[in-house]
Amino acid sequence: MASFQIEGGHLLSGTITPQGAKNEALQVICATLLTSDEVVISNIPDIRDVNNLIQLLHDIGVKVGRNGTDYSFQADDLNLDYLQSDEFVRKCAQLRGSVMMIGPLLGRMGKAIVAKPGGDKIGRRRLDTHFLGFRNLGAQFRQVPERNVYEIGARQLKGTYMLLDEASVTGTANIIMAAVMAEGTTTIYNAACEPYIQQLCHMLNRMGARIHGIGSNLLTITGVKQLHGTKHTLLPDMIEVGSFIGMAAMCGDGIRIKDVSLKNLGIIPDAFRRLGIQIDADGDDLYIPRQHHYVVDSFIDGTIMTLADAPWPGLTPDLLSVLIVVATQARGSVLFHQKMFESRLFFVDRLIDMGAQIILCDPHRAVVVGHDHSRELHGSRMSSPDIRAGIALLIAAMSAQGTSVISNIEQIDRGYEHIEQRLNAMGAKIVRGE
């Protein structure tokens, strides 16, 4: 198990550029299964989850080429026998992103294997939305108990109207990819509409799909018989942008975040501004000067500030952990309400051990009482429970006095590209060890 040793108290300065968006990459890479033509995708991040998915596609017969951050994919000779193998099921069970292979395989090949996917240990993450959508399109499921999998198939998917039970991002992406070659018209109401879903839809339309309502929660998809190749460029990763804002607030001495695609960040910058962080927009860059003090905003009626996650265009749950760390050194108190995952706030115990004043009310709510730098965090030993808590603990460790050790950093590697090298170049002191 790899670890980071972090010598805290060093100020970071300079310029950093966010990687390509992890969550978008997982969707659009799976979408290459929908055509036998070559698809070229640019700005793909070099991170564990994405690399594992690319390897999985290669294993099933997709031809993969690489030139830096540009990849080419051509799914013209898939090994359908391998899709039925125990090895394929085992690899899918280790990778959360593998679930988004189901939609394109079902849409193009008429069948897929469903194994319980891996990923973060942040509570129950059900797949009902995916399966209800496939069933609405006419797919049938058959349980194979001895292998702990479901076989799903359909001779011909048929378009229909469906109202999703939740605005699931991966569920919406999966249903879209299944529906683009279904017979007739599919209408998806309560669809997720975040920028990565919009990117997927635009890419599919360039491949020949007919998707209308992009950017809204009501999508209309007219099925086509086949799709062709295209070129696509990933957006910068909004979660990494938010993470860098948090780092700049806690231990920055003037940091510029380059090429953030500001129009696709939604309310992320404003969430940090509500904690009192000064963020200056300069074209498509963000500049965060050194924050000697920052004061938590309050609501108009004077009540305590509450930050809660919500489906897009609300605040992404992936940044609540970073915002919690930033709030520990603000002046004022904040209530954080994590509505979507029941175990994602448990990492605050590590922050409490570092000297933070946090009241964990229940699995979904925590009150952070800001120190205003009067009580600085101190170094500690801890383990990363998931990607986002991992980066939050890294930010806390860099801002703390003394040395910290974070184990299980494979979780951080799943979502952040060469993170210690990039931060050390700005003045951090992070050493990777075993």
Short mmCIF file of C-alpha atoms in Angstrom, two decimals:
data_model
loop_
_atom_site.label_atom_id
_atom_site.label_comp_id
_atom_site.label_asym_id
_atom_site.label_seq_id
_atom_site.Cartn_x
_atom_site.Cartn_y
_atom_site.Cartn_z
CA MET A 1 0.00 0.00 0.00
CA ALA A 2 1.58 3.28 -1.13
CA SER A 3 1.68 6.39 1.06
CA PHE A 4 2.47 10.09 1.02
CA GLN A 5 4.71 11.75 3.59
CA ILE A 6 3.85 15.43 3.69
CA GLU A 7 5.90 18.13 5.36
CA GLY A 8 3.31 20.77 6.11
CA GLY A 9 3.60 24.53 6.35
CA HIS A 10 5.10 25.25 2.92
CA LEU A 11 3.39 27.87 0.77
CA LEU A 12 2.56 27.01 -2.83
CA SER A 13 2.84 29.48 -5.68
CA GLY A 14 2.86 29.53 -9.46
CA THR A 15 0.62 28.15 -12.19
CA ILE A 16 -1.11 24.80 -12.50
CA THR A 17 -3.27 23.39 -15.31
CA PRO A 18 -6.11 20.97 -14.56
CA GLN A 19 -6.14 17.55 -16.18
CA GLY A 20 -8.87 16.32 -18.50
CA ALA A 21 -12.12 15.48 -16.76
CA LYS A 22 -12.10 12.00 -15.20
CA ASN A 23 -15.87 11.50 -15.17
CA GLU A 24 -16.26 12.67 -18.76
CA ALA A 25 -13.40 10.40 -19.85
CA LEU A 26 -15.10 7.30 -18.41
CA GLN A 27 -18.29 8.10 -20.36
CA VAL A 28 -16.88 9.03 -23.75
CA ILE A 29 -14.31 6.20 -23.77
CA CYS A 30 -17.16 3.72 -23.31
CA ALA A 31 -19.08 5.47 -26.10
CA THR A 32 -16.36 4.40 -28.58
CA LEU A 33 -17.89 0.90 -28.37
CA LEU A 34 -20.89 2.20 -30.34
CA THR A 35 -19.08 2.29 -33.69
CA SER A 36 -16.60 0.23 -35.68
CA ASP A 37 -14.95 3.44 -36.92
CA GLU A 38 -11.99 5.11 -35.25
CA VAL A 39 -12.72 7.64 -32.51
CA VAL A 40 -9.98 10.02 -31.30
CA ILE A 41 -10.25 11.54 -27.82
CA SER A 42 -7.88 14.27 -26.62
CA ASN A 43 -6.86 15.48 -23.15
CA ILE A 44 -7.32 12.08 -21.48
CA PRO A 45 -5.85 12.13 -17.95
CA ASP A 46 -3.17 9.63 -16.93
CA ILE A 47 -4.97 8.28 -13.85
CA ARG A 48 -5.67 4.83 -12.48
CA ASP A 49 -9.44 4.60 -13.14
CA VAL A 50 -9.14 5.81 -16.74
CA ASN A 51 -6.09 3.66 -17.49
CA ASN A 52 -7.84 0.57 -16.12
CA LEU A 53 -10.90 1.24 -18.28
CA ILE A 54 -8.74 1.68 -21.40
CA GLN A 55 -6.99 -1.61 -20.61
CA LEU A 56 -10.37 -3.30 -20.20
CA LEU A 57 -11.47 -2.07 -23.64
CA HIS A 58 -8.19 -3.33 -25.08
CA ASP A 59 -8.84 -6.72 -23.47
CA ILE A 60 -12.18 -7.07 -25.26
CA GLY A 61 -10.60 -6.32 -28.63
CA VAL A 62 -10.69 -2.55 -29.02
CA LYS A 63 -7.65 -1.25 -30.91
CA VAL A 64 -6.08 1.47 -28.77
CA GLY A 65 -3.41 3.95 -29.89
CA ARG A 66 -1.78 6.72 -27.87
CA ASN A 67 0.06 9.93 -28.65
CA GLY A 68 0.57 11.84 -25.40
CA THR A 69 -2.89 12.67 -24.03
CA ASP A 70 -4.54 11.81 -27.38
CA TYR A 71 -5.96 8.30 -27.74
CA SER A 72 -7.55 6.53 -30.68
CA PHE A 73 -10.11 3.76 -30.22
CA GLN A 74 -11.49 1.40 -32.85
CA ALA A 75 -14.00 -1.26 -31.82
CA ASP A 76 -14.24 -3.08 -35.16
CA ASP A 77 -13.31 -6.58 -33.96
CA LEU A 78 -14.67 -7.17 -30.46
CA ASN A 79 -14.01 -10.49 -28.75
CA LEU A 80 -17.54 -11.40 -27.72
CA ASP A 81 -16.35 -14.65 -26.12
CA TYR A 82 -14.14 -12.67 -23.72
CA LEU A 83 -17.19 -10.64 -22.68
CA GLN A 84 -18.62 -13.89 -21.29
CA SER A 85 -15.45 -14.88 -19.42
CA ASP A 86 -14.92 -14.95 -15.66
CA GLU A 87 -11.81 -12.77 -16.12
CA PHE A 88 -13.88 -10.01 -17.74
CA VAL A 89 -16.43 -10.20 -14.91
CA ARG A 90 -13.65 -10.02 -12.31
CA LYS A 91 -12.09 -6.92 -13.91
CA CYS A 92 -15.47 -5.20 -14.19
CA ALA A 93 -16.08 -5.85 -10.50
CA GLN A 94 -12.87 -3.94 -9.68
CA LEU A 95 -13.69 -0.82 -11.70
CA ARG A 96 -16.66 1.48 -11.11
CA GLY A 97 -16.44 2.97 -14.61
CA SER A 98 -17.02 -0.43 -16.20
CA VAL A 99 -20.75 -0.04 -15.56
CA MET A 100 -20.90 2.44 -18.46
CA MET A 101 -19.87 -0.26 -20.91
CA ILE A 102 -23.29 -1.87 -20.49
CA GLY A 103 -25.25 0.77 -22.42
CA PRO A 104 -23.10 0.84 -25.56
CA LEU A 105 -22.66 -2.96 -25.63
CA LEU A 106 -26.40 -3.43 -25.26
CA GLY A 107 -27.15 -0.77 -27.86
CA ARG A 108 -24.76 -2.09 -30.49
CA MET A 109 -24.36 -5.80 -29.72
CA GLY A 110 -27.73 -6.49 -28.11
CA LYS A 111 -26.20 -8.05 -24.99
CA ALA A 112 -23.98 -7.33 -22.02
CA ILE A 113 -22.82 -8.83 -18.73
CA VAL A 114 -23.59 -6.95 -15.51
CA ALA A 115 -21.21 -7.42 -12.57
CA LYS A 116 -21.32 -5.39 -9.39
CA PRO A 117 -18.73 -2.65 -10.04
CA GLY A 118 -16.04 -1.48 -7.65
CA GLY A 119 -15.00 2.06 -6.76
CA ASP A 120 -15.19 4.32 -3.72
CA LYS A 121 -16.38 3.03 -0.36
CA ILE A 122 -18.73 5.96 0.25
CA GLY A 123 -21.96 4.16 0.95
CA ARG A 124 -24.56 2.51 -1.19
CA ARG A 125 -24.49 3.57 -4.86
CA ARG A 126 -27.37 1.77 -6.46
CA LEU A 127 -27.66 0.97 -10.17
CA ASP A 128 -31.46 0.75 -10.31
CA THR A 129 -31.74 3.81 -12.56
CA HIS A 130 -29.52 2.16 -15.17
CA PHE A 131 -31.42 -1.13 -15.15
CA LEU A 132 -34.90 0.42 -15.12
CA GLY A 133 -33.88 2.49 -18.14
CA PHE A 134 -32.62 -0.59 -20.02
CA ARG A 135 -35.81 -2.46 -19.15
CA ASN A 136 -37.92 0.43 -20.43
CA LEU A 137 -36.05 0.10 -23.75
CA GLY A 138 -37.03 -3.57 -23.92
CA ALA A 139 -33.99 -5.34 -22.44
CA GLN A 140 -34.41 -8.51 -20.40
CA PHE A 141 -32.33 -9.69 -17.46
CA ARG A 142 -31.30 -13.20 -16.49
CA GLN A 143 -29.55 -13.86 -13.21
CA VAL A 144 -26.61 -16.28 -13.17
CA PRO A 145 -26.27 -17.05 -9.43
CA GLU A 146 -23.14 -19.21 -9.69
CA ARG A 147 -21.23 -16.28 -11.24
CA ASN A 148 -22.99 -13.49 -9.29
CA VAL A 149 -23.79 -11.63 -12.51
CA TYR A 150 -26.76 -10.69 -14.67
CA GLU A 151 -26.93 -11.29 -18.38
CA ILE A 152 -28.85 -8.57 -20.16
CA GLY A 153 -30.02 -8.72 -23.75
CA ALA A 154 -32.49 -7.54 -26.37
CA ARG A 155 -33.01 -8.43 -30.02
CA GLN A 156 -33.90 -4.82 -30.77
CA LEU A 157 -34.17 -2.00 -28.25
CA LYS A 158 -37.24 0.17 -28.78
CA GLY A 159 -37.57 3.83 -27.95
CA THR A 160 -40.01 4.89 -25.26
CA TYR A 161 -40.80 7.62 -22.72
CA MET A 162 -39.20 7.27 -19.30
CA LEU A 163 -39.11 9.35 -16.13
CA LEU A 164 -35.91 8.59 -14.23
CA ASP A 165 -36.29 7.95 -10.50
CA GLU A 166 -33.22 10.11 -9.89
CA ALA A 167 -31.05 12.38 -12.02
CA SER A 168 -28.20 9.87 -12.00
CA VAL A 169 -25.22 11.03 -14.08
CA THR A 170 -23.90 7.57 -14.93
CA GLY A 171 -27.45 6.26 -15.28
CA THR A 172 -28.33 9.01 -17.75
CA ALA A 173 -25.12 8.41 -19.73
CA ASN A 174 -25.72 4.68 -19.88
CA ILE A 175 -29.33 5.03 -21.03
CA ILE A 176 -28.36 7.60 -23.67
CA MET A 177 -25.73 5.26 -25.10
CA ALA A 178 -28.20 2.38 -25.19
CA ALA A 179 -30.92 4.51 -26.80
CA VAL A 180 -29.01 6.16 -29.66
CA MET A 181 -29.47 3.08 -31.88
CA ALA A 182 -32.85 1.97 -30.50
CA GLU A 183 -35.79 1.76 -32.87
CA GLY A 184 -37.99 4.86 -32.67
CA THR A 185 -37.83 7.80 -30.26
CA THR A 186 -36.70 7.77 -26.63
CA THR A 187 -37.63 10.56 -24.25
CA ILE A 188 -35.72 10.81 -20.96
CA TYR A 189 -37.19 13.13 -18.33
CA ASN A 190 -35.33 14.02 -15.12
CA ALA A 191 -32.09 13.37 -17.00
CA ALA A 192 -28.80 14.56 -15.53
CA CYS A 193 -27.62 17.63 -17.42
CA GLU A 194 -24.13 18.40 -16.12
CA PRO A 195 -21.43 19.49 -18.58
CA TYR A 196 -20.01 15.96 -18.95
CA ILE A 197 -23.40 14.63 -20.06
CA GLN A 198 -23.61 17.54 -22.49
CA GLN A 199 -20.16 16.66 -23.82
CA LEU A 200 -21.20 13.02 -24.31
CA CYS A 201 -24.31 14.08 -26.22
CA HIS A 202 -22.41 16.48 -28.47
CA MET A 203 -19.85 13.77 -29.23
CA LEU A 204 -22.58 11.24 -30.06
CA ASN A 205 -24.32 13.76 -32.32
CA ARG A 206 -21.06 14.25 -34.22
CA MET A 207 -20.99 10.46 -34.60
CA GLY A 208 -24.43 10.57 -36.22
CA ALA A 209 -26.80 10.33 -33.26
CA ARG A 210 -29.89 12.54 -33.04
CA ILE A 211 -30.13 13.91 -29.50
CA HIS A 212 -32.16 17.03 -28.69
CA GLY A 213 -32.58 18.98 -25.46
CA ILE A 214 -28.87 18.91 -24.56
CA GLY A 215 -28.24 20.90 -21.38
CA SER A 216 -31.77 20.34 -20.07
CA ASN A 217 -33.33 17.56 -18.01
CA LEU A 218 -35.55 16.50 -20.92
CA LEU A 219 -33.72 14.64 -23.68
CA THR A 220 -35.25 13.36 -26.90
CA ILE A 221 -33.29 10.72 -28.81
CA THR A 222 -34.28 9.57 -32.29
CA GLY A 223 -32.65 6.22 -32.94
CA VAL A 224 -30.28 5.73 -35.88
CA LYS A 225 -29.03 2.51 -37.48
CA GLN A 226 -25.31 3.14 -36.98
CA LEU A 227 -22.75 5.65 -35.78
CA HIS A 228 -19.42 6.70 -37.29
CA GLY A 229 -16.09 7.99 -35.99
CA THR A 230 -15.29 11.46 -34.66
CA LYS A 231 -12.78 13.53 -32.71
CA HIS A 232 -13.48 14.80 -29.21
CA THR A 233 -11.65 16.86 -26.58
CA LEU A 234 -12.33 16.49 -22.86
CA LEU A 235 -13.18 19.46 -20.65
CA PRO A 236 -10.82 20.30 -17.79
CA ASP A 237 -11.75 18.42 -14.62
CA MET A 238 -14.01 20.66 -12.54
CA ILE A 239 -13.31 18.64 -9.39
CA GLU A 240 -9.58 19.12 -9.80
CA VAL A 241 -10.17 22.85 -10.37
CA GLY A 242 -12.13 22.99 -7.11
CA SER A 243 -9.42 21.02 -5.33
CA PHE A 244 -6.80 23.51 -6.51
CA ILE A 245 -8.94 26.41 -5.29
CA GLY A 246 -9.00 24.72 -1.88
CA MET A 247 -5.21 24.27 -1.91
CA ALA A 248 -4.70 27.89 -2.89
CA ALA A 249 -6.97 29.04 -0.05
CA MET A 250 -5.28 26.90 2.61
CA CYS A 251 -1.60 27.07 1.66
CA GLY A 252 -1.23 29.25 -1.41
CA ASP A 253 0.91 32.33 -1.91
CA GLY A 254 -0.73 33.32 -5.17
CA ILE A 255 -1.83 30.51 -7.50
CA ARG A 256 -3.10 30.73 -11.07
CA ILE A 257 -5.26 27.85 -12.34
CA LYS A 258 -5.02 27.83 -16.13
CA ASP A 259 -7.74 27.10 -18.71
CA VAL A 260 -10.51 26.07 -16.32
CA SER A 261 -13.45 26.41 -18.78
CA LEU A 262 -15.10 28.88 -16.44
CA LYS A 263 -18.53 28.61 -18.07
CA ASN A 264 -18.63 24.91 -17.17
CA LEU A 265 -17.73 25.32 -13.49
CA GLY A 266 -21.26 26.29 -12.47
CA ILE A 267 -21.47 27.49 -8.87
CA ILE A 268 -18.17 25.92 -7.76
CA PRO A 269 -16.28 29.26 -7.51
CA ASP A 270 -19.21 30.88 -5.68
CA ALA A 271 -19.28 28.04 -3.12
CA PHE A 272 -15.70 28.91 -2.16
CA ARG A 273 -16.51 32.62 -2.22
CA ARG A 274 -19.24 31.93 0.37
CA LEU A 275 -16.44 30.76 2.67
CA GLY A 276 -14.76 34.12 2.09
CA ILE A 277 -12.17 33.00 -0.48
CA GLN A 278 -11.11 35.67 -2.95
CA ILE A 279 -11.14 34.27 -6.49
CA ASP A 280 -10.35 36.48 -9.48
CA ALA A 281 -11.37 35.43 -12.99
CA ASP A 282 -8.87 36.38 -15.70
CA GLY A 283 -10.21 35.26 -19.06
CA ASP A 284 -10.48 31.47 -18.69
CA ASP A 285 -8.02 31.39 -15.78
CA LEU A 286 -8.66 31.70 -12.06
CA TYR A 287 -6.22 33.53 -9.79
CA ILE A 288 -6.38 33.00 -6.03
CA PRO A 289 -4.17 35.42 -4.06
CA ARG A 290 -2.85 34.54 -0.63
CA GLN A 291 -5.70 34.34 1.90
CA HIS A 292 -4.43 35.71 5.21
CA HIS A 293 -7.99 35.65 6.56
CA TYR A 294 -11.32 34.71 5.07
CA VAL A 295 -14.71 35.22 6.63
CA VAL A 296 -17.69 32.92 6.09
CA ASP A 297 -20.67 34.63 4.51
CA SER A 298 -24.10 34.41 6.11
CA PHE A 299 -27.58 34.31 4.67
CA ILE A 300 -29.52 37.55 4.28
CA ASP A 301 -31.46 36.91 7.49
CA GLY A 302 -28.21 36.38 9.40
CA THR A 303 -28.54 32.63 9.87
CA ILE A 304 -25.58 30.25 9.69
CA MET A 305 -24.24 29.43 6.25
CA THR A 306 -25.28 26.01 4.92
CA LEU A 307 -23.61 24.32 1.95
CA ALA A 308 -25.37 21.28 0.51
CA ASP A 309 -24.80 19.10 -2.52
CA ALA A 310 -27.39 18.81 -5.29
CA PRO A 311 -27.67 17.57 -8.87
CA TRP A 312 -26.29 19.92 -11.52
CA PRO A 313 -26.49 22.90 -11.63
CA GLY A 314 -26.26 22.50 -7.85
CA LEU A 315 -23.04 21.96 -5.94
CA THR A 316 -21.29 18.70 -6.79
CA PRO A 317 -20.93 16.31 -3.83
CA ASP A 318 -17.36 15.57 -4.95
CA LEU A 319 -16.16 18.92 -3.55
CA LEU A 320 -17.82 18.96 -0.13
CA SER A 321 -14.79 17.25 1.47
CA VAL A 322 -12.46 19.98 0.13
CA LEU A 323 -14.83 22.74 1.24
CA ILE A 324 -14.95 21.23 4.74
CA VAL A 325 -11.15 21.39 5.01
CA VAL A 326 -11.12 25.00 3.80
CA ALA A 327 -13.80 25.92 6.35
CA THR A 328 -11.61 24.74 9.25
CA GLN A 329 -9.46 27.87 8.88
CA ALA A 330 -12.21 30.35 8.04
CA ARG A 331 -13.66 32.87 10.46
CA GLY A 332 -17.17 31.66 11.20
CA SER A 333 -19.17 28.45 11.19
CA VAL A 334 -20.69 26.42 8.38
CA LEU A 335 -23.18 23.55 8.26
CA PHE A 336 -22.39 21.03 5.51
CA HIS A 337 -25.20 18.78 4.36
CA GLN A 338 -24.11 15.77 2.30
CA LYS A 339 -27.39 14.40 0.95
CA MET A 340 -26.33 11.87 -1.66
CA PHE A 341 -23.92 9.47 0.10
CA GLU A 342 -24.30 8.28 3.67
CA SER A 343 -20.63 7.60 4.48
CA ARG A 344 -18.77 10.44 2.83
CA LEU A 345 -18.46 12.61 5.93
CA PHE A 346 -16.83 10.01 8.14
CA PHE A 347 -13.38 11.23 7.05
CA VAL A 348 -13.86 14.29 9.31
CA ASP A 349 -12.65 12.16 12.23
CA ARG A 350 -9.17 12.48 10.71
CA LEU A 351 -9.54 16.27 10.60
CA ILE A 352 -10.67 16.31 14.23
CA ASP A 353 -7.54 14.34 15.13
CA MET A 354 -5.54 17.10 13.38
CA GLY A 355 -7.14 19.74 15.60
CA ALA A 356 -10.18 20.81 13.56
CA GLN A 357 -13.35 21.75 15.42
CA ILE A 358 -16.07 19.78 13.68
CA ILE A 359 -19.34 18.39 15.02
CA LEU A 360 -20.49 15.35 13.04
CA CYS A 361 -24.23 15.57 13.60
CA ASP A 362 -25.11 12.39 11.68
CA PRO A 363 -23.87 10.56 8.55
CA HIS A 364 -25.12 13.44 6.39
CA ARG A 365 -24.41 16.66 8.34
CA ALA A 366 -21.38 18.27 9.92
CA VAL A 367 -20.84 21.69 11.51
CA VAL A 368 -17.38 23.20 11.05
CA VAL A 369 -16.30 25.89 13.49
CA GLY A 370 -13.57 27.87 11.75
CA HIS A 371 -10.27 28.54 13.55
CA ASP A 372 -9.36 31.72 11.62
CA HIS A 373 -5.75 30.40 11.78
CA SER A 374 -5.72 30.83 15.58
CA ARG A 375 -5.58 27.05 15.98
CA GLU A 376 -3.63 25.53 13.11
CA LEU A 377 -3.98 21.93 12.08
CA HIS A 378 -1.14 19.61 13.08
CA GLY A 379 0.37 16.62 11.32
CA SER A 380 -1.13 13.17 11.71
CA ARG A 381 -1.19 9.61 10.36
CA MET A 382 -4.28 8.74 8.35
CA SER A 383 -5.64 6.65 5.49
CA SER A 384 -7.49 7.80 2.38
CA PRO A 385 -10.99 6.23 2.31
CA ASP A 386 -11.91 7.49 -1.18
CA ILE A 387 -10.69 9.78 -3.95
CA ARG A 388 -12.22 13.04 -2.76
CA ALA A 389 -11.60 12.56 0.97
CA GLY A 390 -8.04 11.64 0.00
CA ILE A 391 -7.36 14.94 -1.75
CA ALA A 392 -9.03 16.82 1.13
CA LEU A 393 -6.72 15.12 3.63
CA LEU A 394 -3.75 15.97 1.41
CA ILE A 395 -4.77 19.65 1.46
CA ALA A 396 -5.14 19.52 5.24
CA ALA A 397 -1.69 17.90 5.60
CA MET A 398 0.00 20.51 3.37
CA SER A 399 -1.46 23.32 5.47
CA ALA A 400 -0.73 21.65 8.83
CA GLN A 401 2.25 22.15 11.10
CA GLY A 402 4.53 19.12 11.21
CA THR A 403 4.65 15.97 9.15
CA SER A 404 1.71 13.83 8.08
CA VAL A 405 1.51 10.39 6.51
CA ILE A 406 -1.43 9.38 4.31
CA SER A 407 -1.70 5.71 3.37
CA ASN A 408 -3.88 4.06 0.73
CA ILE A 409 -3.06 6.83 -1.72
CA GLU A 410 -4.02 4.50 -4.55
CA GLN A 411 -7.44 6.07 -3.98
CA ILE A 412 -6.02 9.52 -4.78
CA ASP A 413 -4.21 8.12 -7.83
CA ARG A 414 -7.57 6.98 -9.19
CA GLY A 415 -8.58 10.59 -9.79
CA TYR A 416 -5.53 12.90 -9.72
CA GLU A 417 -2.71 12.74 -12.26
CA HIS A 418 0.87 12.72 -10.86
CA ILE A 419 -0.43 14.91 -8.06
CA GLU A 420 2.68 15.01 -5.86
CA GLN A 421 4.95 15.93 -8.79
CA ARG A 422 2.68 18.79 -9.84
CA LEU A 423 2.34 20.16 -6.30
CA ASN A 424 6.03 19.76 -5.46
CA ALA A 425 6.81 21.90 -8.50
CA MET A 426 4.83 24.69 -6.78
CA GLY A 427 6.59 24.38 -3.42
CA ALA A 428 4.95 21.44 -1.64
CA LYS A 429 7.03 18.81 0.17
CA ILE A 430 5.42 15.45 -0.61
CA VAL A 431 7.31 12.16 -0.80
CA ARG A 432 5.74 8.97 -2.16
CA GLY A 433 6.63 5.78 -0.33
CA GLU A 434 5.54 2.18 0.05
#
